[in-house]
Tab-separated table of C-alpha atoms in Angstrom:
chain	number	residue	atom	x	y	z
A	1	UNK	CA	19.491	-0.369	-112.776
A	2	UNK	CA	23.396	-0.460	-114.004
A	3	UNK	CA	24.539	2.630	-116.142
A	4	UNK	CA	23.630	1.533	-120.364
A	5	UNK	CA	25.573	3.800	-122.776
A	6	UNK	CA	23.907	5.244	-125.968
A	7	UNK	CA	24.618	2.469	-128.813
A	8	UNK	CA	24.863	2.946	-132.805
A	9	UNK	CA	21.295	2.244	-133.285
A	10	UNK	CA	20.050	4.588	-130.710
A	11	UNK	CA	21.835	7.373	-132.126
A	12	UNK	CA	20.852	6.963	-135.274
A	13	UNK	CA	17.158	7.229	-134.069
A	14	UNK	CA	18.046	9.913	-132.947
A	15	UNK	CA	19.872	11.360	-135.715
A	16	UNK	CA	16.258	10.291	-138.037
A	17	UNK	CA	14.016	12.224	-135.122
A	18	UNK	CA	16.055	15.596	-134.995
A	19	UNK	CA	16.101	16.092	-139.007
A	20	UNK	CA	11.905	14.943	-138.803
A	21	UNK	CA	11.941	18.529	-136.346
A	22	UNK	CA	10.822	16.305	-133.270
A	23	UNK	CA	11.558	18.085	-130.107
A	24	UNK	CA	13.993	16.542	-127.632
A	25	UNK	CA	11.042	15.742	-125.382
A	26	UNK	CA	9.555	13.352	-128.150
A	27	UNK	CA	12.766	11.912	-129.120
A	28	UNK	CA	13.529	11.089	-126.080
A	29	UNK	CA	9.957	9.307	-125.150
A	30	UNK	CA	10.629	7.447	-128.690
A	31	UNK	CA	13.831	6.165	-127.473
A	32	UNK	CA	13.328	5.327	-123.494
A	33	UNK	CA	15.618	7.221	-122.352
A	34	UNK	CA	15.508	11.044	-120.149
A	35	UNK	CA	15.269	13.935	-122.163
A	36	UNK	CA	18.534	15.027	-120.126
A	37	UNK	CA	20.115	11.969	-121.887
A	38	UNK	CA	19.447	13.410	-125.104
A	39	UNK	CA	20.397	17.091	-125.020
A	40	UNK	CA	24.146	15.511	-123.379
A	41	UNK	CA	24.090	13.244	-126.079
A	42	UNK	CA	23.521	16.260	-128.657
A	43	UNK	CA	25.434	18.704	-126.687
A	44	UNK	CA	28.737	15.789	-126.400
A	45	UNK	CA	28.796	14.065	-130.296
A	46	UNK	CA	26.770	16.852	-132.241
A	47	UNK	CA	29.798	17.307	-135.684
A	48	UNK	CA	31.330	21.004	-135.222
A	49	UNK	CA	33.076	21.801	-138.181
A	50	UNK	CA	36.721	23.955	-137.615
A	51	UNK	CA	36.102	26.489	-140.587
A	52	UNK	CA	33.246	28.328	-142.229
A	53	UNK	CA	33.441	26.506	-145.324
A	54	UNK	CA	31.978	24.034	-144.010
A	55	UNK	CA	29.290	25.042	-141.533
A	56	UNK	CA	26.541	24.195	-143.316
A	57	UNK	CA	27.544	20.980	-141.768
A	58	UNK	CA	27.223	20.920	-137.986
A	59	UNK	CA	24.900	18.892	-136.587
A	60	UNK	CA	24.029	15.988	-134.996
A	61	UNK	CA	24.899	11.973	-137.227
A	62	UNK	CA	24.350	8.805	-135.571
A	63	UNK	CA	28.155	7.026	-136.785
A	64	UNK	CA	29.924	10.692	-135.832
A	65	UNK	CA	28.347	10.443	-132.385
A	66	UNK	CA	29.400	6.764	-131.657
A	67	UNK	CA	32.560	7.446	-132.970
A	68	UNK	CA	33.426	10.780	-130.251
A	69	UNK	CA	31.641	8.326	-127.708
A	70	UNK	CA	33.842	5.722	-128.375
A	71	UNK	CA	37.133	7.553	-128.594
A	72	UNK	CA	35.979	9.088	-125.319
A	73	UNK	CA	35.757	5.654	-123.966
A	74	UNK	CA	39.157	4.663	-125.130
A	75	UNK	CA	40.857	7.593	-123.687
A	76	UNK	CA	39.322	6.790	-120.566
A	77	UNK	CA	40.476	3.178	-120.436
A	78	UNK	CA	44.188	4.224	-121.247
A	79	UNK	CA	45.126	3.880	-117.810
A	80	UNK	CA	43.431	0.043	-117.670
A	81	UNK	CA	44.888	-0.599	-121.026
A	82	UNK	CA	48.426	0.291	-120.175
A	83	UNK	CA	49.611	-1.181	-117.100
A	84	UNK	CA	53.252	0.782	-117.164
A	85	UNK	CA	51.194	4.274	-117.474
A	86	UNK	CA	49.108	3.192	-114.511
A	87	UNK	CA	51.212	2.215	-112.006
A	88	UNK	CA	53.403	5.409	-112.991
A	89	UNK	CA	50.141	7.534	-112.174
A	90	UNK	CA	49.582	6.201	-109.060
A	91	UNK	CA	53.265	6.080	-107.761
A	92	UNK	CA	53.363	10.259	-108.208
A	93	UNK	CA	49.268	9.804	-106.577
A	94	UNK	CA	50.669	8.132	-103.886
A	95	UNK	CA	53.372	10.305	-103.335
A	96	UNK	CA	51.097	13.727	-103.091
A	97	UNK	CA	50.716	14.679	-106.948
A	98	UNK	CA	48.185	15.570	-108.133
A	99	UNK	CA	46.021	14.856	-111.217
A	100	UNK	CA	47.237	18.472	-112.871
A	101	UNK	CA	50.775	17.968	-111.984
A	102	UNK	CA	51.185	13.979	-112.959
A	103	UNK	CA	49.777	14.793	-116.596
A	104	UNK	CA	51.738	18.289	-117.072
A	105	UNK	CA	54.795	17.004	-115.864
A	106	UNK	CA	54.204	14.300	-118.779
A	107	UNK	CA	54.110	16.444	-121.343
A	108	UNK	CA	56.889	18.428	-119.827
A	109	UNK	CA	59.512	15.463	-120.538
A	110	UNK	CA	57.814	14.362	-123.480
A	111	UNK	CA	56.714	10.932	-122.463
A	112	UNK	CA	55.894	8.867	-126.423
A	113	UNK	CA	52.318	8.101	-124.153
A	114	UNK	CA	50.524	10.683	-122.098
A	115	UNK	CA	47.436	11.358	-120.206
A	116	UNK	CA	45.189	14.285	-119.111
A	117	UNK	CA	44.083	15.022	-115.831
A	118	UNK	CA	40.071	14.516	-116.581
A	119	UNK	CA	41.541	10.826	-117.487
A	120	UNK	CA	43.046	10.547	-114.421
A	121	UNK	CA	40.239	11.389	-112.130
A	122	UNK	CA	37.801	9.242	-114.603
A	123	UNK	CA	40.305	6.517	-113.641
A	124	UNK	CA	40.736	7.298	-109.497
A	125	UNK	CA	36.691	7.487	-109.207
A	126	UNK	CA	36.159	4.766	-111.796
A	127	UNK	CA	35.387	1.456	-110.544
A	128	UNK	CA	39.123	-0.283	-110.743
A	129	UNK	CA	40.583	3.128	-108.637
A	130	UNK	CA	37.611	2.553	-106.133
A	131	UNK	CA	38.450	-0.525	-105.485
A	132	UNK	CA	42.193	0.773	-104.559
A	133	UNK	CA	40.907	3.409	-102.818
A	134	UNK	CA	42.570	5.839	-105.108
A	135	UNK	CA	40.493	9.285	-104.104
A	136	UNK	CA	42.168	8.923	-100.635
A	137	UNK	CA	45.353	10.211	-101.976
A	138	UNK	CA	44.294	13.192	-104.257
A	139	UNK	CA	44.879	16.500	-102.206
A	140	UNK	CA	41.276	17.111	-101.729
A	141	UNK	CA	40.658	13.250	-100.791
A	142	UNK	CA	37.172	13.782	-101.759
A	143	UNK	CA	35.159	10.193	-101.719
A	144	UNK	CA	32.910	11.253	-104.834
A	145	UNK	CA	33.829	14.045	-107.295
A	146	UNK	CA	31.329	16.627	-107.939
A	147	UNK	CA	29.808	17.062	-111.436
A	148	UNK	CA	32.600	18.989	-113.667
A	149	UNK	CA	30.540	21.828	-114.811
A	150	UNK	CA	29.061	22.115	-111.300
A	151	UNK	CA	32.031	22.891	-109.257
A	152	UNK	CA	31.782	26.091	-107.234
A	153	UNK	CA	34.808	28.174	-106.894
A	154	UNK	CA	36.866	28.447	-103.908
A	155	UNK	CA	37.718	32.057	-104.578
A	156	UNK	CA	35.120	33.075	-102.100
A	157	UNK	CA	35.935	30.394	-99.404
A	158	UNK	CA	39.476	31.017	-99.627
A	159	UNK	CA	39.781	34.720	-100.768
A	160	UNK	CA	43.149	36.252	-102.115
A	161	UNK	CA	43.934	38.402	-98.985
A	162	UNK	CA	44.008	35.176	-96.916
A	163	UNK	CA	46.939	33.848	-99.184
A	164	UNK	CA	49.949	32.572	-98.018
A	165	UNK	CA	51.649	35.164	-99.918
A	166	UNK	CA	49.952	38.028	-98.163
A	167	UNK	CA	51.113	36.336	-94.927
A	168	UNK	CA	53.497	38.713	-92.887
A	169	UNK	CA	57.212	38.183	-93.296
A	170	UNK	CA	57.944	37.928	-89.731
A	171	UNK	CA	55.430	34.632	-89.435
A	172	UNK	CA	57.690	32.940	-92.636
A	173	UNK	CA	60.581	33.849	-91.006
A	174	UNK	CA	59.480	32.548	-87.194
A	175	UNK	CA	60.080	35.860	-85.292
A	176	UNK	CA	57.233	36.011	-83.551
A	177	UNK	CA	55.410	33.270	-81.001
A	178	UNK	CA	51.534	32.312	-81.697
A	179	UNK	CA	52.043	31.973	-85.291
A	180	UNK	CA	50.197	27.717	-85.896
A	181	UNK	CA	49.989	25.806	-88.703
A	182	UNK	CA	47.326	23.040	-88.702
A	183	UNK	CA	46.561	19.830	-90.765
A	184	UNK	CA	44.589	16.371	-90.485
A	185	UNK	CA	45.717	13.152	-90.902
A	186	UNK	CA	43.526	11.131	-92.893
A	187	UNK	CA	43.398	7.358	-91.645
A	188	UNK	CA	41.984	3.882	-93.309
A	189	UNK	CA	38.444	4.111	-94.902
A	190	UNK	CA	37.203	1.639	-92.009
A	191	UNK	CA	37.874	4.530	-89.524
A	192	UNK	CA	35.140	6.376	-90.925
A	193	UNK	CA	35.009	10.311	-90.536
A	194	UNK	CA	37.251	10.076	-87.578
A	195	UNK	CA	41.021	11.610	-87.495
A	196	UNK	CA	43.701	13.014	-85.713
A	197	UNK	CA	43.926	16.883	-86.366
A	198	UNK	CA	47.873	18.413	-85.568
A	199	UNK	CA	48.579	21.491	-84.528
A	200	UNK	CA	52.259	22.955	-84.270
A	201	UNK	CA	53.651	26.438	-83.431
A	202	UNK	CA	56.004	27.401	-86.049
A	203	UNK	CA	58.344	29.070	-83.631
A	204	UNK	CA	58.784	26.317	-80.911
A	205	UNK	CA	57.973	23.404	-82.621
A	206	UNK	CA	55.248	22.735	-80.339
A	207	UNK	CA	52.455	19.963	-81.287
A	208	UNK	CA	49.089	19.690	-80.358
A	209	UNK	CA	47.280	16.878	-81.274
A	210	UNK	CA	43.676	15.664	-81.101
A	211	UNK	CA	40.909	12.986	-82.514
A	212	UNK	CA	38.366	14.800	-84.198
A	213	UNK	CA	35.209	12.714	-84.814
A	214	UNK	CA	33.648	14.430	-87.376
A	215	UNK	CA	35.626	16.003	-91.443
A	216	UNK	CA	32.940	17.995	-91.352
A	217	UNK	CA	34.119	22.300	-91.341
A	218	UNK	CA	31.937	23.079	-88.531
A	219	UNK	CA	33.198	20.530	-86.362
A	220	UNK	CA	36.510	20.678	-87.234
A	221	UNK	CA	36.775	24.553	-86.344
A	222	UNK	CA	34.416	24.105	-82.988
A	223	UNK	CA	36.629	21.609	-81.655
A	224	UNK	CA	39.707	23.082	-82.848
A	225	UNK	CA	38.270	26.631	-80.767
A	226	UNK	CA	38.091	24.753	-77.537
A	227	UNK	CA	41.215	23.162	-77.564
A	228	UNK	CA	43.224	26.705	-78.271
A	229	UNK	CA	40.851	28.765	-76.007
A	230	UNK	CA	42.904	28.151	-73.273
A	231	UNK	CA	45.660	30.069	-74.218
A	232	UNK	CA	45.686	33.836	-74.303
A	233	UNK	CA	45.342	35.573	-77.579
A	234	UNK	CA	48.773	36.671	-77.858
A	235	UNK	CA	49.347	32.993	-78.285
A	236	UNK	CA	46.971	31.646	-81.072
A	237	UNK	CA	47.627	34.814	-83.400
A	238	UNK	CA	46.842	33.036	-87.023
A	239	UNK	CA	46.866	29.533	-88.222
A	240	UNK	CA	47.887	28.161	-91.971
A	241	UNK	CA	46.121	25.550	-93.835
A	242	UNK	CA	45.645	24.054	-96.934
A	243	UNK	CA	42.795	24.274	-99.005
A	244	UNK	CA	40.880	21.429	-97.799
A	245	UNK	CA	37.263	21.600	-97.564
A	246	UNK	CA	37.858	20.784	-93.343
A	247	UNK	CA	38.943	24.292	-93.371
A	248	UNK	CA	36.392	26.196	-95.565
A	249	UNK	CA	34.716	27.751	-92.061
A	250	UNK	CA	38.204	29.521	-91.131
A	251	UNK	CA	35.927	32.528	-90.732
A	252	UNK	CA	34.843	30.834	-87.340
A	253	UNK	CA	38.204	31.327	-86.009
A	254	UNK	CA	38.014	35.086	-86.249
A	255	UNK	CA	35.113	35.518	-84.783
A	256	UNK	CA	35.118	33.435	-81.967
A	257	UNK	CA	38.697	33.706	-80.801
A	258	UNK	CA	39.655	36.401	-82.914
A	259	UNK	CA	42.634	33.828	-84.597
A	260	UNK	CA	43.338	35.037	-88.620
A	261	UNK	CA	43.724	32.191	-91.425
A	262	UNK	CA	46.186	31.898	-94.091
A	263	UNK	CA	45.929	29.156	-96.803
A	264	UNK	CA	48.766	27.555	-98.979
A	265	UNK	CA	48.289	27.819	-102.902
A	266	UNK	CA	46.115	24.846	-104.385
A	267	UNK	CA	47.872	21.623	-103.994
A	268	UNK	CA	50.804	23.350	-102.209
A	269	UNK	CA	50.709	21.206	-98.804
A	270	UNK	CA	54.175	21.616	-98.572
A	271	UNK	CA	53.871	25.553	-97.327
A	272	UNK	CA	53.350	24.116	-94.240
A	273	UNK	CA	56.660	22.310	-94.209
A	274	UNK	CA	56.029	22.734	-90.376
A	275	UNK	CA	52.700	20.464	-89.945
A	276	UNK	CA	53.879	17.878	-93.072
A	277	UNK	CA	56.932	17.311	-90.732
A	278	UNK	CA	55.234	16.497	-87.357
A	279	UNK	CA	52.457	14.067	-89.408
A	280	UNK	CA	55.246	11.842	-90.613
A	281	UNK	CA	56.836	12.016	-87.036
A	282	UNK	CA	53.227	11.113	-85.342
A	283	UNK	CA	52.760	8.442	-87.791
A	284	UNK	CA	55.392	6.605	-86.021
A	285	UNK	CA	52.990	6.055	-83.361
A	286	UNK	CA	49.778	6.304	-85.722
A	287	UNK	CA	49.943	4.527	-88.979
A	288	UNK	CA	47.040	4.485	-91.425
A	289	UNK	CA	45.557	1.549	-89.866
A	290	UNK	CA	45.391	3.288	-85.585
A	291	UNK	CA	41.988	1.817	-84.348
A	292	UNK	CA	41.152	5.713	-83.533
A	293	UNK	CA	38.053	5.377	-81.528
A	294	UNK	CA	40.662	3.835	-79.279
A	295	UNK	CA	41.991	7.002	-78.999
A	296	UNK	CA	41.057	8.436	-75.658
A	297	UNK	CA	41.927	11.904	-74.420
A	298	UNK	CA	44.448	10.744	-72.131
A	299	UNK	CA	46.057	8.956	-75.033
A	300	UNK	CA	46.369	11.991	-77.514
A	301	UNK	CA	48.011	13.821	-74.683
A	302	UNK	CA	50.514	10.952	-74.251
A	303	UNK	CA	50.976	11.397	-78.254
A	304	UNK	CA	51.844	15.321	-78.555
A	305	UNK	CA	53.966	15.001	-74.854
A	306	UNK	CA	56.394	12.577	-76.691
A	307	UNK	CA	56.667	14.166	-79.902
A	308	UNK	CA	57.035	17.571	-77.563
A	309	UNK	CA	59.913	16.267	-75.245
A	310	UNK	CA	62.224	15.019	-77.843
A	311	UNK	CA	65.128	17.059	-78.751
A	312	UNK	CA	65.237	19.798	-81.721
A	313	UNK	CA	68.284	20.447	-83.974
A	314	UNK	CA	66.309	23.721	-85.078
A	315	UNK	CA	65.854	24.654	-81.504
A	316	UNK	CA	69.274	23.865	-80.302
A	317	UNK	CA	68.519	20.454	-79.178
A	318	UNK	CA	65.926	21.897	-76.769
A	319	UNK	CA	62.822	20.291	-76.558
A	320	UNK	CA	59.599	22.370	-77.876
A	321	UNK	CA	57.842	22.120	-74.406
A	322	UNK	CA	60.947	23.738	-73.347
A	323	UNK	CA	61.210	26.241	-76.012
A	324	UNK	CA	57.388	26.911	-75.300
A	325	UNK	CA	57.491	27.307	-72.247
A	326	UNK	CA	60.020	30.082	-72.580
A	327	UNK	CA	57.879	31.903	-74.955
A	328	UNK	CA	54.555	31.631	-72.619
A	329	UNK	CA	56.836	33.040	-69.340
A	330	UNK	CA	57.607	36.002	-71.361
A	331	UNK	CA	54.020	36.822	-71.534
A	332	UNK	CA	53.482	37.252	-68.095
């Protein structure tokens, strides 16, 4: 049955029931709707008044509550209302902003017409930016947002002492071989889970890439074990990511091949200049719309050996299976 807001003559009811000292259990049986309909409703469009004066006057009236519901409503619809606004939005979506930075940056030039972030995600998980596939562009590319008030924190999965800031200087600065950054690139909804995860040494430039069948962390980081196993430790010393939730099992990587993670601030991609770089060189050969289960072993190989043989202004036009081969010979 299709979602049916709470109208004016609901809400009144309601407003009769609470001041006759029914319980929310019995209001909401007298109405039709679940009880956790009612305490929202209560909780969302009760009156609050801003100073003591005028206490005595909180609580719950039917017009006040349609009123906040339907201001609510038209904040929400700004960005279907206003076609300039919306196309603006999703320009800076489309271009890696995200919700935070579109609306702050907003108020920062002092646009005459504004929006928050909450609107913006109502909007990109509402039906119209479902239809345009909106979510697929937000730094977390989440398909379905979670409940607001039920978001856990990352602080745990991505703890402060596995910051990019607390990274050593010599891995920022390149001295030292071993030192990866990784990413995924995210292809057409019709692909499914599948997509290509990239690899590159920040020293020699040097790509790996790979289909990985499955966004899910535990996959990601299995598959992501075997494929760096093969070289000795010396040469798979730490890795970078974003936050994304593919990475949230980094801890795998330590204990299994003893490789330490480092993670870019929130909705700082751009850390890992390194990996951005190589996606939008691989996309070249692998635009959004790759069939990828046509992507064979043999084929990914072909990929990361022609993005790995061409020339390097930052390595002195060597090539980075040059340059890494260098750096693995003086390991023997």
């Amino acid at each position: 049955m299709a979602h049916k807001e709470l109208d004016l003559r609901e809400r009144r009811r309601i407003e009769d029931l609470l001041n006759a000292k029914l319980p929310v259990s019995r209001i909401a049986a007298e109405i039709g709707r679940h009880r956790s309909t009612v305490y929202r409703e209560i909780k969302r469009n009760a009156f609050a008044a801003r100073t003591e004066e005028v206490a005595y006057l909180d609580g719950y009236y039917g017009m006040v509550a349609q009123r906040k519901a339907f201001d609510r409503r038209a904040r929400r619809r700004k960005l279907t209302r206003l076609v300039d606004l919306r196309e603006a939005v999703i320009d800076r979506l489309k271009a890696g902003w995200s919700p935070e930075q579109i609306a702050g940056r907003m108020r920062l030039d002092g646009l005459p017409v504004t929006v928050s972030h909450e609107t913006i995600y109502a909007h990109v998980y509402g039906p119209e930016g479902r239809a345009e596939e909106l979510a697929r562009h937000l730094p977390s590319r989440r398909k379905k947002r979670r409940p607001r008030y039920a978001r856990r924190s990352r602080n745990q999965v991505f703890p402060p002492e596995r910051s990019i800031h607390q990274r050593p200087e010599y891995v920022k600065t390149r001295e030292t071989f071993g030192e990866w950054e990784g990413d995924l690139m995210i292809f057409e909804r019709a692909q499914g889970s599948m997509n290509v995860a990239t690899l590159l040494e920040r020293k020699t430039r040097f790509a790996v890439l790979f289909r990985n069948n499955d966004r899910s962390s535990t996959h990601f980081m299995n598959s992501l074990m075997n494929v760096l196993t093969p070289l000795p430790q010396v040469a798979r010393k730490s890795i970078t990511f974003d936050r994304g939730f593919e990475f949230r099992d980094w801890r795998k990587l330590e204990a299994g091949i003893g490789t330490t993670a480092w993670f870019c601030d929130p909705q700082a991609p751009w850390q890992k200049g390194s990996v951005e770089n190589l996606n939008g060189r691989a996309r070249r050969v692998l635009p959004r719309d790759t069939p990828l289960a046509s992507l064979s072993t043999p084929k990914m190989k072909e990929i990361s050996e022609r993005l790995n043989t061409t020339p390097r202004k930052c390595l002195g036009w060597r090539t980075p299976t040059e340059a890494f081969r260098e750096e693995m010979a003086k390991l023997r």
